[in-house]
XYZ file of C-alpha atoms in Angstrom:
341
model
C 51.356 67.862 14.862
C 50.574 70.612 17.335
C 50.961 70.073 21.067
C 47.673 68.994 22.649
C 46.452 67.266 25.789
C 42.852 66.071 25.562
C 40.823 63.180 26.944
C 41.760 61.115 23.890
C 45.197 62.394 22.844
C 48.494 63.478 24.363
C 51.148 65.262 22.322
C 53.960 67.475 23.551
C 57.566 68.344 22.665
C 60.730 68.752 24.711
C 61.984 71.503 22.420
C 61.037 73.285 19.174
C 58.762 71.037 17.167
C 60.948 71.045 14.039
C 63.944 69.869 16.113
C 62.167 66.740 17.396
C 63.981 64.009 15.478
C 62.710 61.248 17.800
C 59.092 60.381 18.575
C 58.295 58.542 21.804
C 55.064 56.715 20.988
C 53.131 55.420 24.001
C 50.710 52.447 23.897
C 48.404 52.065 26.876
C 47.172 48.997 28.687
C 43.548 47.894 29.087
C 41.372 49.902 29.672
C 42.979 51.948 26.945
C 42.257 55.508 28.039
C 45.230 57.837 27.641
C 43.888 60.031 30.464
C 45.321 57.574 33.005
C 48.808 58.371 31.714
C 48.737 62.177 31.404
C 50.911 62.797 34.508
C 53.366 60.057 33.523
C 53.791 61.394 29.990
C 54.120 64.992 31.208
C 56.788 63.971 33.733
C 58.538 61.881 31.097
C 58.742 64.936 28.846
C 60.206 66.968 31.707
C 62.847 64.324 32.395
C 63.778 64.044 28.723
C 64.044 67.826 28.458
C 66.779 67.768 31.113
C 69.179 65.019 29.986
C 72.019 63.957 32.233
C 74.451 63.551 29.329
C 76.240 66.201 27.298
C 74.144 66.016 24.133
C 70.515 67.056 24.034
C 67.918 65.377 21.835
C 64.514 66.950 21.174
C 61.569 64.556 21.469
C 57.956 64.391 20.479
C 55.929 62.539 23.148
C 52.700 61.077 21.771
C 49.936 58.771 22.968
C 46.239 58.230 22.292
C 43.401 56.111 23.622
C 42.994 52.687 22.051
C 40.157 52.008 19.622
C 36.741 51.914 21.288
C 37.907 53.735 24.422
C 37.653 57.288 23.103
C 35.565 59.594 25.274
C 32.672 61.608 23.768
C 33.693 61.580 20.096
C 34.753 58.133 18.948
C 36.763 57.176 15.917
C 36.362 53.700 14.448
C 39.358 51.742 13.198
C 38.555 52.523 9.570
C 38.701 56.271 10.297
C 34.958 57.009 10.244
C 33.459 58.935 13.144
C 30.269 58.489 15.094
C 28.804 60.411 18.008
C 25.927 60.253 20.428
C 23.685 57.187 20.783
C 22.833 56.831 17.111
C 25.202 53.891 16.514
C 26.326 51.123 18.842
C 30.119 51.325 19.277
C 32.017 48.597 17.448
C 33.972 46.210 19.673
C 37.656 45.754 18.853
C 39.691 42.654 19.611
C 43.455 42.535 20.118
C 44.235 42.231 16.407
C 42.082 45.291 15.727
C 44.024 47.251 18.334
C 47.354 46.218 16.808
C 46.214 47.480 13.405
C 44.794 50.637 14.991
C 48.079 51.462 16.753
C 50.208 50.618 13.714
C 48.070 52.849 11.498
C 48.109 55.660 14.055
C 51.890 55.486 14.380
C 52.249 55.712 10.601
C 49.861 58.675 10.512
C 51.666 60.512 13.336
C 55.026 60.028 11.668
C 53.579 61.208 8.371
C 52.327 64.392 10.041
C 55.695 64.892 11.743
C 57.566 64.614 8.451
C 55.281 67.124 6.749
C 56.946 70.169 8.334
C 55.758 73.702 7.639
C 57.446 75.533 4.794
C 58.756 78.072 7.281
C 60.451 75.380 9.369
C 63.924 73.969 8.710
C 63.784 70.584 6.907
C 63.553 67.528 9.157
C 65.667 64.407 8.605
C 64.114 62.011 6.081
C 64.420 58.990 8.377
C 63.000 59.853 11.777
C 63.430 57.701 14.886
C 60.714 56.118 17.024
C 60.900 54.665 20.526
C 57.814 52.675 21.526
C 56.627 52.494 25.134
C 54.063 49.852 25.999
C 52.301 49.198 29.284
C 50.677 45.862 30.138
C 48.882 44.598 26.999
C 50.350 47.648 25.266
C 53.669 45.760 25.334
C 52.180 42.911 23.305
C 50.780 45.445 20.841
C 54.187 47.145 20.702
C 55.965 43.865 19.899
C 53.522 43.194 17.079
C 53.982 46.742 15.758
C 57.772 46.233 15.733
C 57.289 42.953 13.833
C 55.009 44.466 11.212
C 57.096 47.589 10.841
C 60.229 45.532 10.223
C 58.391 43.492 7.602
C 57.545 46.747 5.793
C 60.774 48.595 6.613
C 61.728 49.092 2.966
C 58.715 51.321 2.360
C 58.780 53.170 5.687
C 60.176 56.652 6.234
C 60.993 56.067 9.928
C 62.892 53.528 12.039
C 61.734 51.996 15.325
C 65.049 52.150 17.171
C 63.900 50.977 20.596
C 61.141 49.831 22.888
C 60.415 50.157 26.609
C 58.053 47.458 27.870
C 56.512 48.191 31.279
C 54.995 45.315 33.273
C 54.902 43.331 30.024
C 52.107 40.857 29.361
C 53.758 39.394 26.269
C 53.312 35.698 27.087
C 50.867 33.380 28.889
C 48.656 36.082 30.382
C 46.005 33.487 31.282
C 48.507 31.892 33.690
C 48.723 35.061 35.799
C 46.652 35.326 39.009
C 44.187 37.788 37.444
C 44.235 35.888 34.163
C 43.202 32.695 35.926
C 40.348 34.470 37.695
C 39.117 36.086 34.494
C 39.314 32.805 32.585
C 37.217 31.024 35.224
C 34.708 33.865 35.260
C 34.393 33.760 31.470
C 33.745 30.022 31.606
C 30.793 30.629 33.967
C 29.522 33.781 32.226
C 30.462 33.598 28.517
C 28.814 36.981 27.826
C 30.557 38.694 30.713
C 31.260 41.880 28.740
C 27.566 42.367 27.986
C 26.419 41.615 31.543
C 28.925 43.859 33.307
C 28.507 46.715 30.826
C 24.716 46.580 31.336
C 25.029 46.969 35.104
C 27.693 49.652 34.758
C 25.455 51.590 32.391
C 22.497 51.185 34.745
C 24.594 52.432 37.648
C 25.713 55.562 35.818
C 22.142 56.335 34.719
C 20.688 55.964 38.210
C 23.364 57.667 40.269
C 24.057 61.411 40.218
C 27.560 62.326 39.052
C 28.651 63.289 42.581
C 27.491 59.938 43.997
C 29.287 58.058 41.216
C 32.510 59.944 41.951
C 32.218 59.124 45.632
C 31.781 55.413 44.947
C 34.684 55.354 42.483
C 36.870 57.256 44.954
C 36.073 54.709 47.676
C 36.589 51.617 45.483
C 39.885 52.971 44.095
C 41.122 53.943 47.571
C 41.169 57.708 47.031
C 42.964 57.906 43.678
C 44.517 61.111 42.303
C 42.191 63.438 40.404
C 43.346 62.404 36.924
C 42.580 58.734 37.670
C 39.235 59.552 39.274
C 38.137 61.704 36.325
C 39.286 59.152 33.753
C 37.541 56.257 35.521
C 34.266 58.183 35.737
C 34.527 59.059 32.036
C 35.243 55.395 31.308
C 32.184 54.187 33.239
C 29.924 56.815 31.659
C 31.068 56.144 28.090
C 28.733 54.244 25.782
C 30.964 51.264 25.153
C 34.089 51.519 27.284
C 33.294 48.829 29.862
C 32.100 46.360 27.236
C 35.157 47.126 25.090
C 37.559 46.544 28.005
C 36.091 43.138 28.872
C 35.710 42.071 25.233
C 39.365 42.878 24.654
C 40.452 41.211 27.923
C 38.713 37.979 26.903
C 40.558 38.035 23.584
C 43.848 38.655 25.407
C 43.342 35.393 27.337
C 43.061 33.531 24.020
C 45.766 35.380 22.076
C 48.646 36.106 24.450
C 50.213 32.682 24.835
C 53.660 31.524 23.663
C 56.592 33.513 22.274
C 55.773 34.180 18.617
C 58.475 36.686 17.619
C 61.788 36.252 15.819
C 65.119 37.431 17.222
C 65.039 40.717 15.306
C 61.795 41.749 17.046
C 63.385 41.050 20.438
C 66.377 43.173 19.443
C 69.015 40.446 19.356
C 72.280 41.815 17.989
C 72.931 39.095 15.401
C 69.511 39.671 13.791
C 69.217 41.817 10.684
C 69.842 45.540 10.899
C 68.748 47.966 12.128
C 68.698 46.630 15.681
C 65.777 47.644 17.883
C 67.126 48.154 21.419
C 64.625 46.765 23.921
C 64.088 47.218 27.666
C 61.677 45.109 29.725
C 60.634 46.218 33.213
C 58.854 43.532 35.262
C 57.068 43.835 38.581
C 57.195 41.560 41.620
C 53.950 39.722 42.432
C 52.396 41.293 39.343
C 48.818 40.023 39.198
C 48.863 40.103 35.368
C 52.270 38.407 34.920
C 52.918 35.060 36.615
C 56.266 34.823 38.411
C 57.152 31.704 36.392
C 56.263 33.437 33.126
C 58.466 36.391 34.031
C 61.394 34.151 34.973
C 60.989 32.063 31.809
C 61.053 35.179 29.616
C 64.172 36.502 31.328
C 65.916 33.128 31.042
C 65.000 32.601 27.382
C 65.188 36.128 26.011
C 67.216 38.228 28.454
C 70.496 39.860 27.491
C 73.361 37.405 26.991
C 76.948 38.462 26.200
C 75.776 41.971 25.392
C 73.092 40.795 22.952
C 69.347 40.879 23.385
C 66.885 42.941 25.418
C 67.823 44.285 28.839
C 65.414 43.031 31.485
C 64.840 44.369 34.982
C 62.749 43.208 37.931
C 61.412 46.108 39.987
C 63.135 46.438 43.357
C 60.871 49.214 44.617
C 57.532 47.423 44.742
C 55.873 49.483 41.999
C 52.403 48.137 41.135
C 51.213 47.023 37.716
C 48.989 50.118 37.535
C 51.923 52.478 38.132
C 50.112 55.307 36.323
C 47.761 55.861 39.252
C 50.189 56.937 41.971
C 53.762 56.209 40.845
C 54.179 58.222 37.648
C 57.108 60.268 38.947
C 59.307 57.254 39.717
C 58.442 55.459 36.485
C 58.934 58.565 34.338
C 62.445 58.973 35.697
C 63.300 55.322 35.005
C 61.835 55.352 31.497
C 63.610 58.597 30.586
C 66.915 56.916 31.436
C 66.064 53.942 29.218
C 65.119 56.196 26.299
C 68.315 58.208 26.640
C 70.248 54.923 26.650
C 68.485 53.857 23.439
C 69.231 57.135 21.671
C 72.863 57.214 22.817
C 73.707 54.139 20.732
């Protein structure tokens, strides 16, 4: 796959493309627009291109918008395309997004393995490190589970995962989850109502006025976040898709449903997937009790299991708005740790 940075896709390399034996595959949170993460992914590539150790590994860094969040040209989960206002965008629930990401990962790895005839041959079994943010961590865990179930027919290994501000359990118990659940009980068709008013707002207001309002509400965000939010609000189905998916998250993200091998416990069957979890403090999408319960039940013990950290620097859940540099440096270290084993 060629390097590209668009509204819907991010792909770059830390060295010659044919030398990239490891793909870092990023899965966004909700709303699932990859544009929010462009600076983070670019900085991550820079950090990985300058490793602190002696050996140097070439990486492919890839991410794309989740299904239903694509800007301008949209691609449905079955691969068909539709544009303009001719068709109403299909709404995708959490299971749809898991299948979408799993299929996209398989497609990206298939393209990576199909090297040009002029390039040196690439290793048959390539390596993948997943990065998930927010609900992207839940999707990542499910992708690991399904990949391991089909490992015998796969031509790549998922060797690690980095879970940022992970909403992998009991999301409805979080402060924002409780508010959303109450709101959905009062307005069952919340996605339709809010998307109608958002659409009306974007039709009535000039683009400059919309940008000014978004800038004020978001407290003067950086340009990439401002542009992406305006694109999100002006898209045909983005707002409805975000709320439809959020409602399904409240129903689906509950108890721990994964076996030890998905969590990367050392006594589980090979190959081991090395996992890192990075939690926030006072994260409005992860209850403090939920975070502490996950660390107590699943955290590393006697050198086995995922390594879990609680942020000591006060980084917010939406780190991709103003804290990409700090997070990119931390994540690069975790990825290098994964690939060093």
